[in-house]
Short mmCIF file of C-alpha atoms in Angstrom, two decimals:
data_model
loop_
_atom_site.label_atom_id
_atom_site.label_comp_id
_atom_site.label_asym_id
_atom_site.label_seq_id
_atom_site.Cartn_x
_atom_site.Cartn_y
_atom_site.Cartn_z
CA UNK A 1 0.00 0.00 0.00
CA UNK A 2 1.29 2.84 -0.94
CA UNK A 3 1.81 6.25 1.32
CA UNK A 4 -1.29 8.18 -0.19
CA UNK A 5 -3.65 4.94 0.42
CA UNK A 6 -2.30 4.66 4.06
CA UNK A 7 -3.22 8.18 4.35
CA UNK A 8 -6.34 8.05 2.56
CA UNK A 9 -7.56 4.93 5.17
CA UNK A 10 -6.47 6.79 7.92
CA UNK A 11 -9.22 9.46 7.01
CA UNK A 12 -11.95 7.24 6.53
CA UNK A 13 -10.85 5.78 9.86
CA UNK A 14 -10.87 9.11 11.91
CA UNK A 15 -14.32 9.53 10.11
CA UNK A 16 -15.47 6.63 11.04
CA UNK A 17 -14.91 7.67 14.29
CA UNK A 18 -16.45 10.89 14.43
CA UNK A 19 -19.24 9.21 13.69
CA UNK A 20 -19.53 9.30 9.95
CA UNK A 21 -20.82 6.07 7.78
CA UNK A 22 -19.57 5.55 4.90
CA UNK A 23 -20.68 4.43 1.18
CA UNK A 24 -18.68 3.36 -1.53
CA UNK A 25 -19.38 4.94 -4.75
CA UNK A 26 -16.66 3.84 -6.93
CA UNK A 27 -16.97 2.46 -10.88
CA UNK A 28 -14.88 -0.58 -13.07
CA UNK A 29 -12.33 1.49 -14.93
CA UNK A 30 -13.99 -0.49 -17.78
CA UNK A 31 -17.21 0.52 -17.16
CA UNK A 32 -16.29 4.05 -16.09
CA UNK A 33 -15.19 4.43 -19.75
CA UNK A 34 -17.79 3.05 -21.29
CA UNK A 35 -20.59 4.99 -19.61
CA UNK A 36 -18.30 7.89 -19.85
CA UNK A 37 -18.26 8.20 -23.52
CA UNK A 38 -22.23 7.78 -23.76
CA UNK A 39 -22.20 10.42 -21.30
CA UNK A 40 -19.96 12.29 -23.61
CA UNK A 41 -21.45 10.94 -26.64
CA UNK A 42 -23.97 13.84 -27.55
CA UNK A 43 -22.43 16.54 -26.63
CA UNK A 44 -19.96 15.58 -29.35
CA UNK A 45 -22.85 15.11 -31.69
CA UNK A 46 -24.50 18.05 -31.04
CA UNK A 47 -21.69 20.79 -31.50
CA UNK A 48 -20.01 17.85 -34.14
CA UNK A 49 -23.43 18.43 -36.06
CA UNK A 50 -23.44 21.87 -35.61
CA UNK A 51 -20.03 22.02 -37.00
CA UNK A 52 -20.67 20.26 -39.87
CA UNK A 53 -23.92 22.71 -40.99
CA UNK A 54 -22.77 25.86 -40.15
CA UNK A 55 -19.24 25.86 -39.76
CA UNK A 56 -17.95 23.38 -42.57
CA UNK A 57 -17.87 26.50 -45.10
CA UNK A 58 -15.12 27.95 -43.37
CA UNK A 59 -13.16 25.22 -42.02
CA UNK A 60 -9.58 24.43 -41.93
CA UNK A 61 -9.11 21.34 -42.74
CA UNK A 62 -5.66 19.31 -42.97
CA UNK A 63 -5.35 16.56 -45.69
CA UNK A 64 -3.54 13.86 -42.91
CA UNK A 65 -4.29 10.62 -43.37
CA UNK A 66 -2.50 7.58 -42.06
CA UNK A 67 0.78 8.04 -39.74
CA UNK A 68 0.03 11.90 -39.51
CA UNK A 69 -2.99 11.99 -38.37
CA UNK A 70 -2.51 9.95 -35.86
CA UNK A 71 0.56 11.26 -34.88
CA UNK A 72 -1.68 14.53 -34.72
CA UNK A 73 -4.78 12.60 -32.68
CA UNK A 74 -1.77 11.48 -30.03
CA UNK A 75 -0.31 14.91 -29.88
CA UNK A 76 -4.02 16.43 -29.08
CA UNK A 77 -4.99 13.37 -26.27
CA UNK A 78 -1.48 14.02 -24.56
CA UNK A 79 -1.84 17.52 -23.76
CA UNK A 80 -5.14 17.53 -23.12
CA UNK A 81 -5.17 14.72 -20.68
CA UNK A 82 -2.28 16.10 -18.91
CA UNK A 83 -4.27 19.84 -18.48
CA UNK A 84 -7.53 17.98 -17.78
CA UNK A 85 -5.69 16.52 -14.70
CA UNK A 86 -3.59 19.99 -13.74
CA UNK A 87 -7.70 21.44 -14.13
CA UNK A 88 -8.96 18.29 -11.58
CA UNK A 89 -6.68 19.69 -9.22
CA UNK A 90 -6.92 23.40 -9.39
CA UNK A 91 -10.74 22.64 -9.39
CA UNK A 92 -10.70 20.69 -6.10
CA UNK A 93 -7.78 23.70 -4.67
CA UNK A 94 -9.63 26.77 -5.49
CA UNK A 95 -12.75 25.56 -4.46
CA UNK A 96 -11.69 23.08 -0.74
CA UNK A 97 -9.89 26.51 -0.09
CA UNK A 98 -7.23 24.80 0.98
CA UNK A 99 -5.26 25.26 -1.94
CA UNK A 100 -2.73 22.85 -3.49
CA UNK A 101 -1.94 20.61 -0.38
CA UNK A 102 -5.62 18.49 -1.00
CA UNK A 103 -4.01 17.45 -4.87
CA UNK A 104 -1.92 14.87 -5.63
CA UNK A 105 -0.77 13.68 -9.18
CA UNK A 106 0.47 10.64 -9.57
CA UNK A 107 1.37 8.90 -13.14
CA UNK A 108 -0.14 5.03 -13.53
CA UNK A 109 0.23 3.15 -16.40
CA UNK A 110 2.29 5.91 -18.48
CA UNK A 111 -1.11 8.02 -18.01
CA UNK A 112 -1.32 11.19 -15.37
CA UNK A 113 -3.76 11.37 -12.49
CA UNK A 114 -4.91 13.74 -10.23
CA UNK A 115 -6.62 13.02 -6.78
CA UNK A 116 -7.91 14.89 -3.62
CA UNK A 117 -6.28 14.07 -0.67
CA UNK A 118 -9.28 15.60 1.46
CA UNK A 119 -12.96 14.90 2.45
CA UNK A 120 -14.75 17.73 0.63
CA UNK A 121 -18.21 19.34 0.93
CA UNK A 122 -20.04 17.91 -1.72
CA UNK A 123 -20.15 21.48 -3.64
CA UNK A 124 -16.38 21.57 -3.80
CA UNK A 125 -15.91 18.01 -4.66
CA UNK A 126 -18.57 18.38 -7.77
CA UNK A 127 -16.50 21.45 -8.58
CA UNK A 128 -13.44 19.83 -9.30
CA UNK A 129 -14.52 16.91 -10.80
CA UNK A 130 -16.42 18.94 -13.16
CA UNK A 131 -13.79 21.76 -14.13
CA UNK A 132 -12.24 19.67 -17.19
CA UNK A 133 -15.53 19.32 -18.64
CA UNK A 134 -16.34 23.06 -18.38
CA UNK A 135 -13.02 24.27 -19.42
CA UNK A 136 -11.87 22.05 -21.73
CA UNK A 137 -15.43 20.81 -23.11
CA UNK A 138 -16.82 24.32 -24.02
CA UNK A 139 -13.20 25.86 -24.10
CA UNK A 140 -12.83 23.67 -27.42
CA UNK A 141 -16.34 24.31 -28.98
CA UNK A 142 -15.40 28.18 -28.60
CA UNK A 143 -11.92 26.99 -30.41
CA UNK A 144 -14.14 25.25 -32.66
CA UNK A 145 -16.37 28.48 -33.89
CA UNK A 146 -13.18 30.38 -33.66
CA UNK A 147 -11.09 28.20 -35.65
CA UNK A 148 -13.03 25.45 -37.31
CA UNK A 149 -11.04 22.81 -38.71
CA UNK A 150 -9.76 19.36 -37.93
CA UNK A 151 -7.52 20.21 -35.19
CA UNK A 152 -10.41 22.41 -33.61
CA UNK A 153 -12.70 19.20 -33.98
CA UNK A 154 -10.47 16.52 -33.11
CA UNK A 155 -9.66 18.57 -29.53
CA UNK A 156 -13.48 19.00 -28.70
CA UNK A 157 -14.07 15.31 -29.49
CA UNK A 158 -10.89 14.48 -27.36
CA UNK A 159 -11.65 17.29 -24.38
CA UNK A 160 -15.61 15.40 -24.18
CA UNK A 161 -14.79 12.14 -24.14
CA UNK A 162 -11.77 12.38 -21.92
CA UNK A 163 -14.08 14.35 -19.45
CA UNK A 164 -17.17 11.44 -20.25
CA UNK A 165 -16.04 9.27 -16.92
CA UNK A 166 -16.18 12.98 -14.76
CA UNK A 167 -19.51 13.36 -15.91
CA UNK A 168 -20.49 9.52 -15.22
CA UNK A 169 -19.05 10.58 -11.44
CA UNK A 170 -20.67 14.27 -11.57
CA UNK A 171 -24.14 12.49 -12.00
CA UNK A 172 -23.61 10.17 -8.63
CA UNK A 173 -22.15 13.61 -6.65
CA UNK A 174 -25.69 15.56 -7.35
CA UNK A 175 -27.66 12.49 -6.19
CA UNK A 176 -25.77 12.62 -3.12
CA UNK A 177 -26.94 13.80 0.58
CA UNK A 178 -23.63 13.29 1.97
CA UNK A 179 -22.00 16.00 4.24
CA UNK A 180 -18.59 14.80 3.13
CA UNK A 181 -17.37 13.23 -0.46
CA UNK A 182 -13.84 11.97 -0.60
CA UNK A 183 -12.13 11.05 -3.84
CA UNK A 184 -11.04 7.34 -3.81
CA UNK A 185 -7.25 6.91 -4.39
CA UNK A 186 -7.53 4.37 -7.04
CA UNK A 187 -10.62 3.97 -8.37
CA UNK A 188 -12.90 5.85 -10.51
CA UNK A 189 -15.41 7.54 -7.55
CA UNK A 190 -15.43 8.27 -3.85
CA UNK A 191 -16.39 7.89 -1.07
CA UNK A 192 -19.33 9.58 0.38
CA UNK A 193 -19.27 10.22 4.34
CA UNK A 194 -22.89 10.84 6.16
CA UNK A 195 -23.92 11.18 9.78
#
């Protein structure tokens, strides 16, 4: 186990005995990324369609097939997965009010992560799971009018999907009554803390 898990059971356990119950409301990374792009799924259609009807006309599109494009697609999913983490944790550090010491990044599998170490009100929790979908969701359909062109629509189709799972998660949070959500070190989810 490593030191962030220790710490993370120690919280539930001083919880625990404060009196708090808790409820596990974590997801299969499997079916986290399913649900997550259905979840993401029509928002893509919807500004995808709009871009195709009012927007093609003026679009910049790159002839890249093959090895190009997907060098290109890679390029786009790197940086945006690494800024939708940095956005998970200035999400959950503006809004705990605590600042930076309730993030931690971590890299698993070759891929960047970003947790809270804290129980959170349930406000700021849904904040910061939900500040890579506002930023970098709507950030890239304002690129998209801006700029239309495949880059512009290969980012917004990344920036959704990539922020599908948080919105999967987002759903659970607003369903919840709990006092206290905490972000679960490993999984996709958290746990929820009630009196």
């Amino acid at each position: 186990m490593d030191n962030y898990s220790e710490n993370f059971e120690k919280m539930k356990a001083q919880l625990c005995e404060e009196g708090y119950k808790e409820k596990d409301v974590t997801i299969a990374s499997g079916k986290a990324m399913v649900s997550g792009v259905l979840y993401a799924l029509p928002f893509v259609l919807v500004f995808g369609l709009l871009y195709r009807f009012f927007l093609i006309g003026r679009a910049h599109l790159l002839e890249v097939s093959g090895l190009p494009f997907y060098m290109l697609f890679l390029a786009i999913t790197i940086l945006s997965v690494v800024v939708h983490e940095l956005l998970h944790g200035a999400g959950w550090a503006a809004a705990s009010g605590k600042g930076w010491s309730v993030v931690r990044f971590n890299i698993n599998a070759m891929m960047p992560s970003c947790a809270c170490k804290a129980a959170l009100e349930k406000k700021a929790y849904f904040i910061g799971v939900l500040t890579p979908f506002i930023v970098l969701g709507f950030g890239s359909v304002l690129f998209v009018f801006i700029y239309p062109g495949t880059v512009s629509l290969l980012t917004m189709a990344v920036n959704f999907i990539s922020a599908g799972a948080d919105l999967v998660i987002a759903v659970h949070v607003l369903r919840e009554r709990a006092p206290l959500i905490a972000d679960h070190p490993t999984e996709a989810g958290y746990i929820a803390f009630y009196k």
